[in-house]
PDB file of C-alpha atoms in Angstrom:
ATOM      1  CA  UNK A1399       0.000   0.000   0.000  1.00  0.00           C
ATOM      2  CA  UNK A1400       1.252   3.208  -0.639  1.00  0.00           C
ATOM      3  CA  UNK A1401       0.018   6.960   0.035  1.00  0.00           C
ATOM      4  CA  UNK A1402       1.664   9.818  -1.526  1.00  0.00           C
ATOM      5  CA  UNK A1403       0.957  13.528  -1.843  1.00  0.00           C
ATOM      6  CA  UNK A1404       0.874  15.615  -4.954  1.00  0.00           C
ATOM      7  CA  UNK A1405       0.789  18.889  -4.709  1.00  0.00           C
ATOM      8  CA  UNK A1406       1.453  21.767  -7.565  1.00  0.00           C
ATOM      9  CA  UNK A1407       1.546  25.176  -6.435  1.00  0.00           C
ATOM     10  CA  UNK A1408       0.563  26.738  -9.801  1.00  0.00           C
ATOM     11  CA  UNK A1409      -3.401  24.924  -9.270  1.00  0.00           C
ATOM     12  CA  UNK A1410      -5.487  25.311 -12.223  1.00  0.00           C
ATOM     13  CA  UNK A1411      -6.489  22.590 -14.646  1.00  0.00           C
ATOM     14  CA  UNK A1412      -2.914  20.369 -13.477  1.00  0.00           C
ATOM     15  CA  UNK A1413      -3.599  21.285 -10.282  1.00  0.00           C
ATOM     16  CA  UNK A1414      -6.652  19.215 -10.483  1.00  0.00           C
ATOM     17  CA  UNK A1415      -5.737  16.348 -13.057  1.00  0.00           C
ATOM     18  CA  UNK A1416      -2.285  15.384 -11.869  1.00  0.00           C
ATOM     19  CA  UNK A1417      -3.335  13.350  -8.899  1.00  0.00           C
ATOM     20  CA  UNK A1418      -6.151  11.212 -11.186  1.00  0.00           C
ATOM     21  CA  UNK A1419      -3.412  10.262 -13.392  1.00  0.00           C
ATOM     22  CA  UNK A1420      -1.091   9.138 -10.268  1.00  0.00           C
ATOM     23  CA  UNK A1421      -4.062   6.920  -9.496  1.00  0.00           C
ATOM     24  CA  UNK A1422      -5.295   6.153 -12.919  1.00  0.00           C
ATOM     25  CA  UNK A1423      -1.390   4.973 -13.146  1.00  0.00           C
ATOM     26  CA  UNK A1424      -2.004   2.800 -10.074  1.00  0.00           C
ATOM     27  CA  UNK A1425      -5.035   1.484 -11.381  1.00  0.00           C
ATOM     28  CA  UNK A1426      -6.625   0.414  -8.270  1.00  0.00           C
ATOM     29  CA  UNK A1427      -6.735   4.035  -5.957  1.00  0.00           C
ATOM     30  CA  UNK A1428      -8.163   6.551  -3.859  1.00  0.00           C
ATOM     31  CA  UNK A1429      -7.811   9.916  -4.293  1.00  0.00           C
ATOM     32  CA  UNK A1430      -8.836  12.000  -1.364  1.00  0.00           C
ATOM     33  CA  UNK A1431      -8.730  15.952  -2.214  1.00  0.00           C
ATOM     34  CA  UNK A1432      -7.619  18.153   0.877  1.00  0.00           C
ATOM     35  CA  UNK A1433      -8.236  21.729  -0.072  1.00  0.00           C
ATOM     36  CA  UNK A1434     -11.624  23.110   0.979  1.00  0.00           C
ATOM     37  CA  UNK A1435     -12.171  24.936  -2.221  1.00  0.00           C
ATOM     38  CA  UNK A1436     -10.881  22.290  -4.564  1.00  0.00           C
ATOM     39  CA  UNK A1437     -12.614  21.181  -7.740  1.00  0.00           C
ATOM     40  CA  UNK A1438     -15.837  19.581  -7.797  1.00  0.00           C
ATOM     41  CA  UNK A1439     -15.066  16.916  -8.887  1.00  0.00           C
ATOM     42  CA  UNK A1440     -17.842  13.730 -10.370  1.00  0.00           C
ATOM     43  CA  UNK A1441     -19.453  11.619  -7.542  1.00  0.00           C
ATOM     44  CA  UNK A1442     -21.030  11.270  -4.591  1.00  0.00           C
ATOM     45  CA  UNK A1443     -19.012  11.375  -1.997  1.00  0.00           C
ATOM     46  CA  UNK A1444     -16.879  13.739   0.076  1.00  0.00           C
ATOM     47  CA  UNK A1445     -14.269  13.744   2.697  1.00  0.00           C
ATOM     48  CA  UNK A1446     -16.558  16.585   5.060  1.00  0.00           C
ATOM     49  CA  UNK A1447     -19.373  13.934   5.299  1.00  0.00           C
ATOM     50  CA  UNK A1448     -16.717  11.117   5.903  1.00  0.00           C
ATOM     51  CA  UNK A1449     -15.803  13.172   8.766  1.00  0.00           C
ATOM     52  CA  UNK A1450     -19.047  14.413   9.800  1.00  0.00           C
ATOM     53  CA  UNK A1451     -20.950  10.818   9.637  1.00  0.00           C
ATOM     54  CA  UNK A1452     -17.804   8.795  10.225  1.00  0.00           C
ATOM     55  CA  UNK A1453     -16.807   6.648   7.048  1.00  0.00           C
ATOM     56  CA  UNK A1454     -18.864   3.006   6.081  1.00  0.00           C
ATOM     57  CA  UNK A1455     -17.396  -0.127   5.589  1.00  0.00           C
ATOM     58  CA  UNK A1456     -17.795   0.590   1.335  1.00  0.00           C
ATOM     59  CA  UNK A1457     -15.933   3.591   2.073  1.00  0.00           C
ATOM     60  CA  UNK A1458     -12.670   2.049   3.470  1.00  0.00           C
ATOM     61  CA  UNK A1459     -12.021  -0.341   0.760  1.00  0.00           C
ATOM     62  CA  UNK A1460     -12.175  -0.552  -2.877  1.00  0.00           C
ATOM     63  CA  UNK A1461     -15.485  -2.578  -4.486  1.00  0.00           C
ATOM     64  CA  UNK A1462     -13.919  -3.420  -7.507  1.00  0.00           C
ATOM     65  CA  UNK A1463     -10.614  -2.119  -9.439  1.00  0.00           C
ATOM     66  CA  UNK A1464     -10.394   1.212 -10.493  1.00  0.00           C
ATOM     67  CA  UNK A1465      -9.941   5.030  -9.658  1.00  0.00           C
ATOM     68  CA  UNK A1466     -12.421   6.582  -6.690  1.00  0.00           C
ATOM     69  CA  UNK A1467     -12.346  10.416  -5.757  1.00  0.00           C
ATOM     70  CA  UNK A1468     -13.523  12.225  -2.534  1.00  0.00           C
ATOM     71  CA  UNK A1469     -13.812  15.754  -3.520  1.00  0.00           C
ATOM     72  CA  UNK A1470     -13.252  17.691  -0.100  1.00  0.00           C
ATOM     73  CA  UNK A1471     -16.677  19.113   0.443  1.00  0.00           C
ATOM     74  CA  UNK A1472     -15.108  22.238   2.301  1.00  0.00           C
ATOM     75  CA  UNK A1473     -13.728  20.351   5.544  1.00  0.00           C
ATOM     76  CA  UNK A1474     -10.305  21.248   6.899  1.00  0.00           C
ATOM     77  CA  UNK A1475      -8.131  18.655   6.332  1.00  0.00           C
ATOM     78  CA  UNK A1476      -6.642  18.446   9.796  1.00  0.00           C
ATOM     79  CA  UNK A1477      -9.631  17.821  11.012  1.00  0.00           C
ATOM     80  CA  UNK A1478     -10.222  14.437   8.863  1.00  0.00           C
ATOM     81  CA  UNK A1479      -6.271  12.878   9.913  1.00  0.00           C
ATOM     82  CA  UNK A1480      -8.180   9.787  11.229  1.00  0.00           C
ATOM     83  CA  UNK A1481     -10.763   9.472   8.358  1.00  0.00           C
ATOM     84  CA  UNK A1482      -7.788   9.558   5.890  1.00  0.00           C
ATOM     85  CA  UNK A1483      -5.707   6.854   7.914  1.00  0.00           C
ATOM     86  CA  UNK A1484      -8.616   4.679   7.835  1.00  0.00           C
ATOM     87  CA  UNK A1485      -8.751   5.176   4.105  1.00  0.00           C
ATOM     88  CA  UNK A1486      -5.106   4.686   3.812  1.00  0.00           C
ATOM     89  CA  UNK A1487      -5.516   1.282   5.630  1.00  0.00           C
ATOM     90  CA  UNK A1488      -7.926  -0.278   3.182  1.00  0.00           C
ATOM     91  CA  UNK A1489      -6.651   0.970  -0.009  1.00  0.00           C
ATOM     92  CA  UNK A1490      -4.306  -0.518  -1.899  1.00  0.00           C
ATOM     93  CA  UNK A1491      -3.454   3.151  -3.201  1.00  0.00           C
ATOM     94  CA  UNK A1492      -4.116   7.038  -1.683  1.00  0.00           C
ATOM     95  CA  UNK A1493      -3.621   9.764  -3.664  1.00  0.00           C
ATOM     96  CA  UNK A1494      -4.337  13.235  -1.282  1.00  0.00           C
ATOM     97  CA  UNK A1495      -4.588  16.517  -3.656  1.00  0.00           C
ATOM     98  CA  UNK A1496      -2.781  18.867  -1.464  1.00  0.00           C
ATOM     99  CA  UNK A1497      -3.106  22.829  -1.769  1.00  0.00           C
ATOM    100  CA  UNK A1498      -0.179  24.602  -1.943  1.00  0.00           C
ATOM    101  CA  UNK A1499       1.847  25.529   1.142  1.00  0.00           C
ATOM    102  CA  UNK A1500      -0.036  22.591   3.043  1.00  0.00           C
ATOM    103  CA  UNK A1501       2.277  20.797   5.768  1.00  0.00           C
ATOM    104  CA  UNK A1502       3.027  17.091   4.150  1.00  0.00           C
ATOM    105  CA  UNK A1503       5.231  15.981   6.678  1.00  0.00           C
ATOM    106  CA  UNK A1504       2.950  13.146   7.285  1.00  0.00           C
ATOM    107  CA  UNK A1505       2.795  11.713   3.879  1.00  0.00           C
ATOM    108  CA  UNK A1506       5.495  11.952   0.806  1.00  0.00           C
ATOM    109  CA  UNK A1507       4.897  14.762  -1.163  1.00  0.00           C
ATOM    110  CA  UNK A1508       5.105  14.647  -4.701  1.00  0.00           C
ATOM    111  CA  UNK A1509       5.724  18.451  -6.313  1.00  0.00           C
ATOM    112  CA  UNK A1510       3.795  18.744 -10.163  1.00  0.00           C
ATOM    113  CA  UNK A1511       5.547  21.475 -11.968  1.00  0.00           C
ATOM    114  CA  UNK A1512       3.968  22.677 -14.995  1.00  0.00           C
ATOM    115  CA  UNK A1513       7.099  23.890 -17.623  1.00  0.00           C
ATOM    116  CA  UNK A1514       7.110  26.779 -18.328  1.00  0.00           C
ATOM    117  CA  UNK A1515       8.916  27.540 -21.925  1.00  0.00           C
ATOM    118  CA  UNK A1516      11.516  30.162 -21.945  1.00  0.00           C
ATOM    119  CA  UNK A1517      13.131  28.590 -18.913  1.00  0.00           C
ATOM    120  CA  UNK A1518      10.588  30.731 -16.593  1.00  0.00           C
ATOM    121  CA  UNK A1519      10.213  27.508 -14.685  1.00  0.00           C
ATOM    122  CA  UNK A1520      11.654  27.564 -11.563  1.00  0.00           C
ATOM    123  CA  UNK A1521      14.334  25.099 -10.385  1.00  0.00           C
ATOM    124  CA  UNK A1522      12.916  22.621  -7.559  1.00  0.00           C
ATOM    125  CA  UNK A1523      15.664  21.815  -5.076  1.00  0.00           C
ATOM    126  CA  UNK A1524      14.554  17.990  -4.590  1.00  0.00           C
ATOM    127  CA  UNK A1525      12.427  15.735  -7.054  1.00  0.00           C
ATOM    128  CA  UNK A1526      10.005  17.081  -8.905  1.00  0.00           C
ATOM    129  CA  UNK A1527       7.396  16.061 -11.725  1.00  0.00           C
ATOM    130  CA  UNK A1528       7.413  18.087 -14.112  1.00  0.00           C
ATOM    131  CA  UNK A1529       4.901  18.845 -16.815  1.00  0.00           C
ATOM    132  CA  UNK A1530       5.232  19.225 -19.894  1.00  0.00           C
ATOM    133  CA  UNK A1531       2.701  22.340 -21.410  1.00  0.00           C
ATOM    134  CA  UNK A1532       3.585  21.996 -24.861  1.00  0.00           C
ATOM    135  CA  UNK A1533       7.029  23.501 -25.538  1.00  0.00           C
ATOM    136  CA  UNK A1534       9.282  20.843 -24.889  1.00  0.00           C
ATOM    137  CA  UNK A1535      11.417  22.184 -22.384  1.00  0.00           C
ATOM    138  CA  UNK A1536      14.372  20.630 -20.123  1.00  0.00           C
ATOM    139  CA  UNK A1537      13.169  20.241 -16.359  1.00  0.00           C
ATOM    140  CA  UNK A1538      15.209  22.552 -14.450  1.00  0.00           C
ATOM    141  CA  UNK A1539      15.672  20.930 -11.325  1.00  0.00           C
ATOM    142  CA  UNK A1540      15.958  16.617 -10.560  1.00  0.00           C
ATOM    143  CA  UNK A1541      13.320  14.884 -10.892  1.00  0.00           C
ATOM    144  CA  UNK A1542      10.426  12.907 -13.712  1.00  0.00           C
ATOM    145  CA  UNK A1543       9.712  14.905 -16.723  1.00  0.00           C
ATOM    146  CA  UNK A1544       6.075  13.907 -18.059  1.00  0.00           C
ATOM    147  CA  UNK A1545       4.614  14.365 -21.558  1.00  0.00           C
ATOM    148  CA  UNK A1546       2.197  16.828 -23.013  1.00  0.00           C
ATOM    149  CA  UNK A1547      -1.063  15.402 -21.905  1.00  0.00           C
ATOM    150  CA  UNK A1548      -3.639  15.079 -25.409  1.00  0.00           C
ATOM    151  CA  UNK A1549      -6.759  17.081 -24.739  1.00  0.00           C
ATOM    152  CA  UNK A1550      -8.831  14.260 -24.754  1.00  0.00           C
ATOM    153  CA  UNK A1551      -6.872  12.218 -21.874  1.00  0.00           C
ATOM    154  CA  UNK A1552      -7.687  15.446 -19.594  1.00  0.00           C
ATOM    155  CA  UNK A1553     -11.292  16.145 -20.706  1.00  0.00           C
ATOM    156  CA  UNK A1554     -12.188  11.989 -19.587  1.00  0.00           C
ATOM    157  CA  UNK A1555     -10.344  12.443 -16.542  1.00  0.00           C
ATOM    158  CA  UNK A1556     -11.855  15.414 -15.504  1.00  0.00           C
ATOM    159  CA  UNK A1557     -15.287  13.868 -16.147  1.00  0.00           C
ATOM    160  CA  UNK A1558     -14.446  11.403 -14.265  1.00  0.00           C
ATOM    161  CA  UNK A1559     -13.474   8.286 -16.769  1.00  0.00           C
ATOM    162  CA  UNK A1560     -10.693   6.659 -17.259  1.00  0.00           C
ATOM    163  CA  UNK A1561      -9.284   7.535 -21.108  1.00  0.00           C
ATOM    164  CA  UNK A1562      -9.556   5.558 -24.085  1.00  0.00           C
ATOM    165  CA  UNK A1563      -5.598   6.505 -25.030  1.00  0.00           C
ATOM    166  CA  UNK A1564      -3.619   5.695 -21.722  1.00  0.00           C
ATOM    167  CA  UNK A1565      -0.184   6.455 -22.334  1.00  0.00           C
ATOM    168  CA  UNK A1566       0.083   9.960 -20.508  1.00  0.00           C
ATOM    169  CA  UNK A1567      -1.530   8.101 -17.705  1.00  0.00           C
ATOM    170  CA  UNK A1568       1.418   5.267 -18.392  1.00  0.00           C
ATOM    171  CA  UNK A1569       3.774   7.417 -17.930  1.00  0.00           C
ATOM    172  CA  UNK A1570       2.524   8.422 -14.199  1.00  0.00           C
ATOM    173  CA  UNK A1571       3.838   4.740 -13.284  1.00  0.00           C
ATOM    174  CA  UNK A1572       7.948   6.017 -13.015  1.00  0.00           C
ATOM    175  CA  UNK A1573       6.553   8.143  -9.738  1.00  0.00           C
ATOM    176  CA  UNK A1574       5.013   5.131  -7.713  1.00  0.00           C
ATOM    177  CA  UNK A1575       8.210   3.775  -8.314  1.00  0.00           C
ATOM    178  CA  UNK A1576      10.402   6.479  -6.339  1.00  0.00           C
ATOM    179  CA  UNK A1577      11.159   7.440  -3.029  1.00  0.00           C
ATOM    180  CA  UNK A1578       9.832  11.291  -2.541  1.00  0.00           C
ATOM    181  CA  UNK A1579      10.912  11.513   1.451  1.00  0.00           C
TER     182      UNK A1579
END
C-alpha cells in the first residue's frame, strides 16, 4: 500500500488532473482531495461527510478495481487525519490533492511542476514532476519529466473516466516507483 501527496503550487487545470493520473497509473486508488475549495469533482461522496458521519465499511475499501475520488466538500483537512488513515488502511493506493503551502510531513509529497517555456520555470531543489505544457522544455531541477497530456486524456479524466488513449496516464507509473521523502 502506498500513500503519496501531490501537490502543484501553480493549481489550475494540473492542479486538479495530476493526482487522477497518479491513481489512474495505479489502477486500483483513492484519491482524497484536501483543499476546501478544490474542484468539484464527479461523484457522490466527500471527505466533510466522511468526517461528519464517520466513514462506512464501502468507504474504506475498494469494491472493484479502479480510480475513486472524494472531492473535499469544504472540511479542513486536519480535522479528517483519522478518516484519511482509515482510508489509507484499506486501499491498496491514496492519492491526497494537497493545496499549496499545506504541511506534508505526514505523507510523501510529490511536487507537479507545470514547464514553463523560456526557462521561466523555476528550479525545484529535490524531485520534482514536471509537466510538460507543450514547448518541450528541459526540467530545471531533478526529478520525472512527463509528456504533453492530449486534450482528450484530460477532458475523460476530468469527467471522471478513465481515457480511451492511456499512455500519458502510463507514464505516471515512473513516480510510484520512487522514493519522494
Amino acid at each position: 500500500m502506498a500513500t503519496l501527496m501531490v501537490q502543484t503550487d501553480a493549481g489550475g487545470v494540473l492542479g486538479a488532473v495530476a493526482p487522477l493520473a497518479l491513481a489512474a497509473a495505479a489502477g486500483t486508488a483513492l484519491v482524497v482531495d484536501l483543499e476546501e475549495g478544490g474542484p468539484s469533482y464527479p461523484g457522490e461522496g466527500s471527505l466533510a461527510s466522511l468526517v461528519n458521519e464517520g466513514p462506512r465499511l464501502t468507504d474504506l475499501r475498494p469494491e472493484r478495481p479502479g480510480v475513486a475520488v472524494l472531492r473535499n466538500g469544504g472540511v479542513d483537512p486536519t480535522r479528517a487525519g483519522e478518516v484519511i488513515s482509515a482510508l489509507a488502511a484499506g486501499w491498496p493506493n491514496v492519492v491526497m490533492r494537497a493545496p499549496a503551502g499545506f504541511d506534508g510531513r505526514l505523507h510523501p509529497v510529490v511536487p507537479v511542476i507545470p514547464l514553463l517555456p523560456h526557462g521561466l520555470t523555476p528550479a525545484s531543489p529535490r524531485r520534482a514532476v514536471y509537466q510538460q505544457m507543450g514547448w518541450d522544455e528541459k526540467a530545471p531541477g531533478p526529478g520525472i519529466t512527463i509528456p504533453t497530456p492530449p486534450r482528450s486524456t484530460v477532458a475523460a479524466l476530468l469527467a471522471g473516466r478513465i481515457p480511451m488513449r492511456r499512455k500519458w496516464i502510463r507514464s505516471w507509473w515512473q513516480v510510484w516507483e520512487l522514493p519522494w521523502e
